[in-house]
Amino acid sequence: MKNIKTQGFVLIDVDVVALNNAGKNTQSNNDNAIATKSIRKNGRNYVYVSGQAWRYWWREALQKNAKWKLSPIVRDGKIAYTHANPLEFPDDDVFGYMRAAKDAELDENGEPKKDKKGNVKMTNVTVTRVSPLKNSAIISATSVAPAQNWSSMARQEGDAVPYEKQEYSAIMKGMFSLDLSMVGTFSNYDRTGYKNLSVLLQEEALKSGAKEIDDPFVVDAKGKPKKLIRLSKDMRIQRAGDTIQALKVINGGAMQTNNMGDVTPKFIILATTTTGNHPFSHVVSNRGQRDEEMVFNIDGLIEVLKDYRDTFEGTVFIGRRSGFMDEIAGQLKNLETMTDIPKVKVLPVNEAIDQYCEQMKSQID
């Protein structure tokens, strides 16, 4: 069982947007004032889209474009959860879950106990799954001072109703990691995050064609590898490929009616690595008196490609949309000729995604 992960880095380029709002703007004298999400670093202000919002967009893109059947959400008081069935719902597999559930009560031989009527005795359990897809927030690469947009609703009789919102233009960066070894692969250990399936769901998986494989990292009291339940290779490739392909068409964000912004990547790096650490977190930096100009750190990219050369599997794909960061096109193309870094291919964004997904098919075991 390979331990491989897709590591992705994206840049989006948006103008006059308000992608993720933070609620009432307490700095405004207007009662109807909305602030965008922002955070400070080194005394500068950076706007951002929360990681949760990005995941919401991603899930929606998979439903609408990859025809994923999303796991229904159940609301119980102040708790909400999905069906926690990764066999039927691919988003439960890729995005993870936690919910209380009922499971078969087992005897000392691991067989389900039955009552006097022959029914399987049930007990309450909590099933959880650490999401194979992990993502950062999407944050502006430079410091940003959002503009205050004052508007009013004036079509009704009487006084106009004023309201305010914050808008900004920015190049924004985001990272994600998809654990390819865990897509469609489930553990059932009595440990938070690792009891993915109930016994009944595990039996259903095996009856449907899933297989048991050795866990290379966890052993039992006798030193023997514990077992994982793994879906078919075709299904795992499909789910992983759909997840990456969705970046081509992902859309979302607040205020799209008046502030429509394209949130698909204008620049992307896709690579397969054998470690969980993300190597591309610092390939973009900024400069200027107020950190207002984005700079692509080509030396930093080369440095991580050299430093972590042994952890890359296959080709590193870099996609760039024509018209975006044209000034570094030549430097990126030179990466294809370097011999002391992993093989690099520089392509248009969607072609880079396509070719990476083709490579990924051969890497998933």
Tab-separated table of C-alpha atoms in Angstrom:
chain	number	residue	atom	x	y	z
A	1	MET	CA	0.000	0.000	0.000
A	2	LYS	CA	1.578	3.236	-1.182
A	3	ASN	CA	1.591	6.304	1.041
A	4	ILE	CA	1.074	8.996	-1.592
A	5	LYS	CA	-0.660	12.345	-1.598
A	6	THR	CA	-1.646	14.919	-4.181
A	7	GLN	CA	-0.234	18.307	-3.182
A	8	GLY	CA	-1.892	21.254	-4.872
A	9	PHE	CA	-1.250	24.984	-4.853
A	10	VAL	CA	-3.552	27.466	-6.587
A	11	LEU	CA	-3.768	31.172	-7.291
A	12	ILE	CA	-7.048	32.856	-8.130
A	13	ASP	CA	-7.326	36.389	-9.488
A	14	VAL	CA	-10.483	38.317	-8.625
A	15	ASP	CA	-11.647	41.900	-9.043
A	16	VAL	CA	-14.274	43.786	-6.992
A	17	VAL	CA	-15.512	40.786	-5.041
A	18	ALA	CA	-16.768	40.040	-1.547
A	19	LEU	CA	-16.262	36.278	-1.542
A	20	ASN	CA	-16.670	35.482	2.135
A	21	ASN	CA	-18.307	37.886	4.550
A	22	ALA	CA	-17.893	38.075	8.313
A	23	GLY	CA	-21.240	39.552	9.300
A	24	LYS	CA	-21.990	43.007	10.700
A	25	ASN	CA	-19.234	45.563	10.257
A	26	THR	CA	-18.779	46.950	13.760
A	27	GLN	CA	-16.495	49.708	12.450
A	28	SER	CA	-19.280	51.310	10.410
A	29	ASN	CA	-21.871	53.845	11.559
A	30	ASN	CA	-24.366	52.222	9.198
A	31	ASP	CA	-26.580	49.563	10.788
A	32	ASN	CA	-26.720	47.644	7.498
A	33	ALA	CA	-22.971	47.244	7.020
A	34	ILE	CA	-21.310	43.922	6.219
A	35	ALA	CA	-17.589	43.235	6.644
A	36	THR	CA	-15.578	40.817	4.557
A	37	LYS	CA	-13.375	38.282	6.293
A	38	SER	CA	-9.880	39.569	6.875
A	39	ILE	CA	-6.970	38.822	9.159
A	40	ARG	CA	-3.801	40.656	10.144
A	41	LYS	CA	-0.209	39.503	9.790
A	42	ASN	CA	2.885	41.600	10.419
A	43	GLY	CA	0.593	44.577	10.920
A	44	ARG	CA	-0.999	44.204	7.459
A	45	ASN	CA	-4.564	43.319	6.515
A	46	TYR	CA	-5.247	40.265	4.345
A	47	VAL	CA	-8.680	39.253	3.059
A	48	TYR	CA	-9.533	35.589	2.948
A	49	VAL	CA	-12.059	32.891	2.169
A	50	SER	CA	-12.394	30.374	4.988
A	51	GLY	CA	-11.334	26.801	4.386
A	52	GLN	CA	-14.903	25.731	5.137
A	53	ALA	CA	-16.275	28.006	2.399
A	54	TRP	CA	-13.786	26.627	-0.140
A	55	ARG	CA	-14.847	23.084	0.782
A	56	TYR	CA	-18.492	24.084	0.301
A	57	TRP	CA	-17.734	25.371	-3.202
A	58	TRP	CA	-15.767	22.195	-3.912
A	59	ARG	CA	-18.579	19.897	-2.776
A	60	GLU	CA	-21.095	21.844	-4.870
A	61	ALA	CA	-18.871	21.580	-7.945
A	62	LEU	CA	-18.638	17.817	-7.494
A	63	GLN	CA	-22.404	17.519	-7.197
A	64	LYS	CA	-23.234	19.713	-10.187
A	65	ASN	CA	-20.430	18.761	-12.555
A	66	ALA	CA	-19.242	15.288	-11.555
A	67	LYS	CA	-22.778	14.140	-10.673
A	68	TRP	CA	-21.788	13.128	-7.168
A	69	LYS	CA	-24.692	12.029	-4.976
A	70	LEU	CA	-24.032	14.028	-1.825
A	71	SER	CA	-24.634	12.550	1.589
A	72	PRO	CA	-27.905	13.928	3.055
A	73	ILE	CA	-27.500	16.167	6.092
A	74	VAL	CA	-29.519	15.435	9.225
A	75	ARG	CA	-30.246	18.165	11.785
A	76	ASP	CA	-30.757	17.042	15.385
A	77	GLY	CA	-31.103	20.013	17.705
A	78	LYS	CA	-27.800	21.861	17.621
A	79	ILE	CA	-26.029	18.977	15.899
A	80	ALA	CA	-25.898	18.347	12.155
A	81	TYR	CA	-24.258	15.386	10.462
A	82	THR	CA	-24.195	13.491	7.201
A	83	HIS	CA	-25.191	9.855	6.749
A	84	ALA	CA	-21.553	8.802	7.268
A	85	ASN	CA	-21.825	6.202	4.524
A	86	PRO	CA	-18.722	6.470	2.292
A	87	LEU	CA	-19.783	3.433	0.288
A	88	GLU	CA	-22.863	5.161	-1.113
A	89	PHE	CA	-21.813	8.818	-0.879
A	90	PRO	CA	-18.395	9.770	-2.291
A	91	ASP	CA	-18.335	13.074	-0.424
A	92	ASP	CA	-18.431	11.184	2.889
A	93	ASP	CA	-15.380	9.291	1.615
A	94	VAL	CA	-13.370	12.316	0.447
A	95	PHE	CA	-14.553	15.012	2.898
A	96	GLY	CA	-14.841	12.877	6.059
A	97	TYR	CA	-17.498	12.842	8.787
A	98	MET	CA	-18.400	12.260	12.424
A	99	ARG	CA	-21.709	11.013	13.727
A	100	ALA	CA	-23.174	8.863	16.460
A	101	ALA	CA	-24.535	5.619	15.060
A	102	LYS	CA	-25.709	2.184	16.074
A	103	ASP	CA	-23.532	-0.826	15.445
A	104	ALA	CA	-23.746	-4.554	16.008
A	105	GLU	CA	-22.692	-5.689	19.489
A	106	LEU	CA	-19.888	-8.261	19.154
A	107	ASP	CA	-19.013	-11.316	21.262
A	108	GLU	CA	-15.491	-12.376	22.256
A	109	ASN	CA	-15.012	-14.006	18.830
A	110	GLY	CA	-15.936	-10.812	17.010
A	111	GLU	CA	-19.289	-12.185	15.876
A	112	PRO	CA	-22.494	-10.145	16.198
A	113	LYS	CA	-24.525	-11.007	19.320
A	114	LYS	CA	-28.178	-11.887	18.806
A	115	ASP	CA	-31.193	-11.590	21.074
A	116	LYS	CA	-33.745	-14.329	21.772
A	117	LYS	CA	-35.576	-13.470	18.555
A	118	GLY	CA	-32.436	-13.850	16.467
A	119	ASN	CA	-32.014	-10.136	15.832
A	120	VAL	CA	-28.556	-8.593	15.980
A	121	LYS	CA	-28.037	-6.677	19.231
A	122	MET	CA	-27.163	-3.061	18.575
A	123	THR	CA	-25.049	-0.647	20.569
A	124	ASN	CA	-24.338	3.061	20.209
A	125	VAL	CA	-21.029	3.974	18.574
A	126	THR	CA	-19.497	7.046	16.995
A	127	VAL	CA	-18.029	6.685	13.536
A	128	THR	CA	-15.520	9.263	12.377
A	129	ARG	CA	-13.345	9.682	9.341
A	130	VAL	CA	-10.452	12.082	8.926
A	131	SER	CA	-10.966	13.798	5.594
A	132	PRO	CA	-8.506	12.609	2.918
A	133	LEU	CA	-8.963	16.088	1.370
A	134	LYS	CA	-7.382	18.838	3.430
A	135	ASN	CA	-7.300	22.463	2.353
A	136	SER	CA	-6.151	25.833	3.581
A	137	ALA	CA	-8.112	29.031	3.567
A	138	ILE	CA	-7.758	31.082	0.374
A	139	ILE	CA	-5.942	34.228	1.434
A	140	SER	CA	-4.804	37.288	-0.455
A	141	ALA	CA	-1.153	37.106	-1.470
A	142	THR	CA	-0.734	40.817	-0.728
A	143	SER	CA	-2.097	43.154	1.907
A	144	VAL	CA	-5.507	44.509	0.954
A	145	ALA	CA	-7.535	47.509	2.099
A	146	PRO	CA	-11.152	46.648	1.177
A	147	ALA	CA	-13.251	49.455	-0.277
A	148	GLN	CA	-16.516	50.452	1.423
A	149	ASN	CA	-19.316	50.198	-1.112
A	150	TRP	CA	-22.300	52.303	-0.071
A	151	SER	CA	-25.546	51.261	-1.733
A	152	SER	CA	-29.229	51.778	-1.186
A	153	MET	CA	-32.543	50.067	-1.844
A	154	ALA	CA	-34.650	52.827	-3.350
A	155	ARG	CA	-37.319	51.151	-5.470
A	156	GLN	CA	-39.901	51.226	-2.696
A	157	GLU	CA	-41.996	54.194	-1.613
A	158	GLY	CA	-40.539	56.350	1.136
A	159	ASP	CA	-36.965	56.773	2.234
A	160	ALA	CA	-34.112	54.825	0.660
A	161	VAL	CA	-32.644	51.999	2.745
A	162	PRO	CA	-28.847	52.315	2.784
A	163	TYR	CA	-26.456	49.417	3.232
A	164	GLU	CA	-22.717	48.898	2.998
A	165	LYS	CA	-20.434	46.075	2.016
A	166	GLN	CA	-16.697	45.682	1.627
A	167	GLU	CA	-15.202	44.820	-1.760
A	168	TYR	CA	-11.672	44.099	-2.911
A	169	SER	CA	-9.486	43.025	-5.812
A	170	ALA	CA	-6.769	40.524	-5.057
A	171	ILE	CA	-4.641	37.620	-6.159
A	172	MET	CA	-5.360	34.920	-3.594
A	173	LYS	CA	-3.520	31.707	-2.786
A	174	GLY	CA	-4.693	28.361	-1.465
A	175	MET	CA	-3.267	24.918	-0.797
A	176	PHE	CA	-4.773	21.471	-0.606
A	177	SER	CA	-3.660	17.904	-0.054
A	178	LEU	CA	-5.535	14.770	-1.117
A	179	ASP	CA	-4.438	11.556	0.588
A	180	LEU	CA	-4.599	9.171	-2.360
A	181	SER	CA	-3.842	6.137	-0.203
A	182	MET	CA	-6.933	6.771	1.943
A	183	VAL	CA	-9.503	7.606	-0.753
A	184	GLY	CA	-11.857	4.611	-0.754
A	185	THR	CA	-9.882	2.954	2.055
A	186	PHE	CA	-11.313	2.621	5.546
A	187	SER	CA	-10.032	1.630	8.960
A	188	ASN	CA	-12.192	0.344	11.775
A	189	TYR	CA	-10.080	0.856	14.861
A	190	ASP	CA	-11.555	1.953	18.173
A	191	ARG	CA	-9.820	5.322	17.997
A	192	THR	CA	-11.070	8.809	17.223
A	193	GLY	CA	-10.904	9.398	13.481
A	194	TYR	CA	-10.156	5.773	12.682
A	195	LYS	CA	-13.459	4.018	13.281
A	196	ASN	CA	-14.727	4.779	9.797
A	197	LEU	CA	-17.304	2.040	9.385
A	198	SER	CA	-19.817	0.247	11.527
A	199	VAL	CA	-19.558	-3.543	11.478
A	200	LEU	CA	-22.685	-3.733	9.368
A	201	LEU	CA	-21.329	-1.225	6.838
A	202	GLN	CA	-18.047	-3.109	6.757
A	203	GLU	CA	-19.886	-6.338	5.908
A	204	GLU	CA	-21.858	-4.495	3.231
A	205	ALA	CA	-18.605	-3.230	1.706
A	206	LEU	CA	-17.097	-6.721	1.536
A	207	LYS	CA	-20.261	-8.146	-0.013
A	208	SER	CA	-20.136	-5.382	-2.632
A	209	GLY	CA	-16.620	-6.236	-3.770
A	210	ALA	CA	-14.380	-4.320	-1.379
A	211	LYS	CA	-11.273	-6.153	-0.188
A	212	GLU	CA	-9.336	-6.417	3.030
A	213	ILE	CA	-5.707	-5.298	2.861
A	214	ASP	CA	-2.940	-5.103	5.441
A	215	ASP	CA	-2.437	-1.773	7.160
A	216	PRO	CA	1.340	-1.177	6.825
A	217	PHE	CA	1.402	1.165	9.824
A	218	VAL	CA	-0.827	-0.426	12.505
A	219	VAL	CA	-0.414	-3.859	14.075
A	220	ASP	CA	-2.478	-5.799	16.616
A	221	ALA	CA	-1.360	-7.171	19.996
A	222	LYS	CA	0.287	-10.136	18.241
A	223	GLY	CA	2.267	-7.880	15.923
A	224	LYS	CA	0.206	-8.712	12.853
A	225	PRO	CA	-0.974	-5.934	10.512
A	226	LYS	CA	-4.503	-4.770	11.128
A	227	LYS	CA	-6.891	-4.848	8.207
A	228	LEU	CA	-8.239	-2.006	6.094
A	229	ILE	CA	-11.302	-2.189	3.866
A	230	ARG	CA	-10.581	-0.931	0.366
A	231	LEU	CA	-13.004	-0.213	-2.485
A	232	SER	CA	-12.175	-1.126	-6.090
A	233	LYS	CA	-9.281	0.634	-7.771
A	234	ASP	CA	-11.556	2.018	-10.488
A	235	MET	CA	-13.821	3.644	-7.902
A	236	ARG	CA	-10.893	5.157	-5.997
A	237	ILE	CA	-9.371	6.550	-9.200
A	238	GLN	CA	-12.754	7.989	-10.190
A	239	ARG	CA	-13.283	9.717	-6.854
A	240	ALA	CA	-9.748	11.130	-6.673
A	241	GLY	CA	-9.867	12.255	-10.314
A	242	ASP	CA	-13.271	13.908	-9.915
A	243	THR	CA	-11.979	15.816	-6.890
A	244	ILE	CA	-9.029	17.308	-8.786
A	245	GLN	CA	-10.997	17.883	-12.012
A	246	ALA	CA	-13.617	19.887	-10.096
A	247	LEU	CA	-11.094	22.715	-9.760
A	248	LYS	CA	-11.674	23.505	-13.439
A	249	VAL	CA	-15.273	24.459	-12.810
A	250	ILE	CA	-15.435	25.384	-9.145
A	251	ASN	CA	-17.479	28.465	-8.432
A	252	GLY	CA	-19.008	30.195	-5.467
A	253	GLY	CA	-18.672	33.046	-3.044
A	254	ALA	CA	-20.925	35.677	-1.541
A	255	MET	CA	-22.359	38.671	-3.421
A	256	GLN	CA	-22.018	36.907	-6.774
A	257	THR	CA	-25.140	38.687	-8.056
A	258	ASN	CA	-23.387	42.055	-8.112
A	259	ASN	CA	-19.787	40.961	-7.614
A	260	MET	CA	-19.436	37.901	-9.816
A	261	GLY	CA	-15.895	36.583	-9.591
A	262	ASP	CA	-14.196	33.636	-11.266
A	263	VAL	CA	-12.628	31.478	-8.548
A	264	THR	CA	-11.120	28.809	-10.811
A	265	PRO	CA	-7.305	28.647	-10.602
A	266	LYS	CA	-5.317	30.934	-12.863
A	267	PHE	CA	-2.175	29.193	-11.704
A	268	ILE	CA	-1.804	25.706	-10.300
A	269	ILE	CA	0.914	23.313	-9.166
A	270	LEU	CA	0.034	19.628	-8.884
A	271	ALA	CA	2.439	16.996	-7.619
A	272	THR	CA	2.366	13.600	-5.961
A	273	THR	CA	4.491	13.230	-2.859
A	274	THR	CA	5.197	10.531	-0.305
A	275	THR	CA	4.924	12.903	2.652
A	276	GLY	CA	2.123	14.890	4.205
A	277	ASN	CA	3.922	18.206	4.467
A	278	HIS	CA	2.960	20.684	1.788
A	279	PRO	CA	6.063	21.818	-0.129
A	280	PHE	CA	4.628	24.831	-1.966
A	281	SER	CA	3.426	27.083	0.852
A	282	HIS	CA	6.000	29.828	0.162
A	283	VAL	CA	6.254	29.993	-3.621
A	284	VAL	CA	4.407	33.326	-3.534
A	285	SER	CA	5.428	36.318	-1.461
A	286	ASN	CA	4.950	40.089	-1.648
A	287	ARG	CA	6.886	43.318	-1.614
A	288	GLY	CA	6.338	47.067	-1.566
A	289	GLN	CA	5.973	49.670	1.141
A	290	ARG	CA	2.667	48.134	2.216
A	291	ASP	CA	3.273	44.567	0.954
A	292	GLU	CA	0.931	45.436	-1.904
A	293	GLU	CA	2.722	43.727	-4.828
A	294	MET	CA	2.670	39.960	-5.314
A	295	VAL	CA	5.938	38.275	-6.261
A	296	PHE	CA	6.291	34.721	-7.518
A	297	ASN	CA	9.213	33.178	-5.672
A	298	ILE	CA	10.786	31.124	-8.486
A	299	ASP	CA	13.943	30.569	-6.410
A	300	GLY	CA	11.790	29.289	-3.550
A	301	LEU	CA	10.033	26.859	-5.913
A	302	ILE	CA	13.341	25.534	-7.222
A	303	GLU	CA	14.606	25.224	-3.660
A	304	VAL	CA	11.733	23.009	-2.493
A	305	LEU	CA	11.909	20.929	-5.683
A	306	LYS	CA	15.573	20.255	-4.882
A	307	ASP	CA	15.163	19.872	-1.122
A	308	TYR	CA	12.294	17.404	-1.403
A	309	ARG	CA	13.314	15.798	-4.678
A	310	ASP	CA	13.249	12.296	-3.190
A	311	THR	CA	9.664	12.701	-1.984
A	312	PHE	CA	8.149	13.574	-5.383
A	313	GLU	CA	6.607	10.775	-7.445
A	314	GLY	CA	6.421	11.311	-11.201
A	315	THR	CA	6.144	14.679	-12.914
A	316	VAL	CA	5.315	17.988	-11.257
A	317	PHE	CA	2.676	19.756	-13.343
A	318	ILE	CA	2.465	23.547	-13.408
A	319	GLY	CA	-0.482	25.228	-15.091
A	320	ARG	CA	-0.699	28.934	-15.908
A	321	ARG	CA	-3.480	30.823	-17.656
A	322	SER	CA	-2.238	32.996	-20.534
A	323	GLY	CA	-2.361	36.651	-19.494
A	324	PHE	CA	-1.755	35.847	-15.833
A	325	MET	CA	1.819	36.287	-14.593
A	326	ASP	CA	3.152	36.346	-18.169
A	327	GLU	CA	6.360	37.873	-16.817
A	328	ILE	CA	7.451	34.524	-15.320
A	329	ALA	CA	6.508	32.359	-18.321
A	330	GLY	CA	10.141	32.015	-19.428
A	331	GLN	CA	11.385	31.175	-15.928
A	332	LEU	CA	8.738	28.506	-15.519
A	333	LYS	CA	9.552	27.000	-18.911
A	334	ASN	CA	13.213	26.782	-17.910
A	335	LEU	CA	12.228	24.408	-15.115
A	336	GLU	CA	11.518	21.779	-17.788
A	337	THR	CA	15.212	21.738	-18.737
A	338	MET	CA	16.664	21.469	-15.219
A	339	THR	CA	18.150	18.098	-14.332
A	340	ASP	CA	18.621	18.455	-10.570
A	341	ILE	CA	14.904	18.720	-9.775
A	342	PRO	CA	11.963	16.358	-10.450
A	343	LYS	CA	10.640	16.417	-14.003
A	344	VAL	CA	8.419	19.482	-14.526
A	345	LYS	CA	5.835	20.176	-17.244
A	346	VAL	CA	4.436	23.675	-17.746
A	347	LEU	CA	1.042	23.780	-19.468
A	348	PRO	CA	-2.216	25.733	-19.611
A	349	VAL	CA	-4.182	25.232	-16.370
A	350	ASN	CA	-6.807	22.732	-17.545
A	351	GLU	CA	-4.264	20.712	-19.525
A	352	ALA	CA	-2.046	20.529	-16.441
A	353	ILE	CA	-5.007	19.186	-14.446
A	354	ASP	CA	-5.820	16.627	-17.164
A	355	GLN	CA	-2.257	15.365	-17.483
A	356	TYR	CA	-1.794	15.191	-13.718
A	357	CYS	CA	-4.988	13.129	-13.387
A	358	GLU	CA	-3.715	10.742	-16.082
A	359	GLN	CA	-0.474	10.331	-14.145
A	360	MET	CA	-2.418	9.807	-10.924
A	361	LYS	CA	-4.246	6.826	-12.430
A	362	SER	CA	-0.966	4.954	-12.721
A	363	GLN	CA	0.172	5.955	-9.226
A	364	ILE	CA	-2.857	4.714	-7.290
A	365	ASP	CA	-2.293	1.073	-6.342
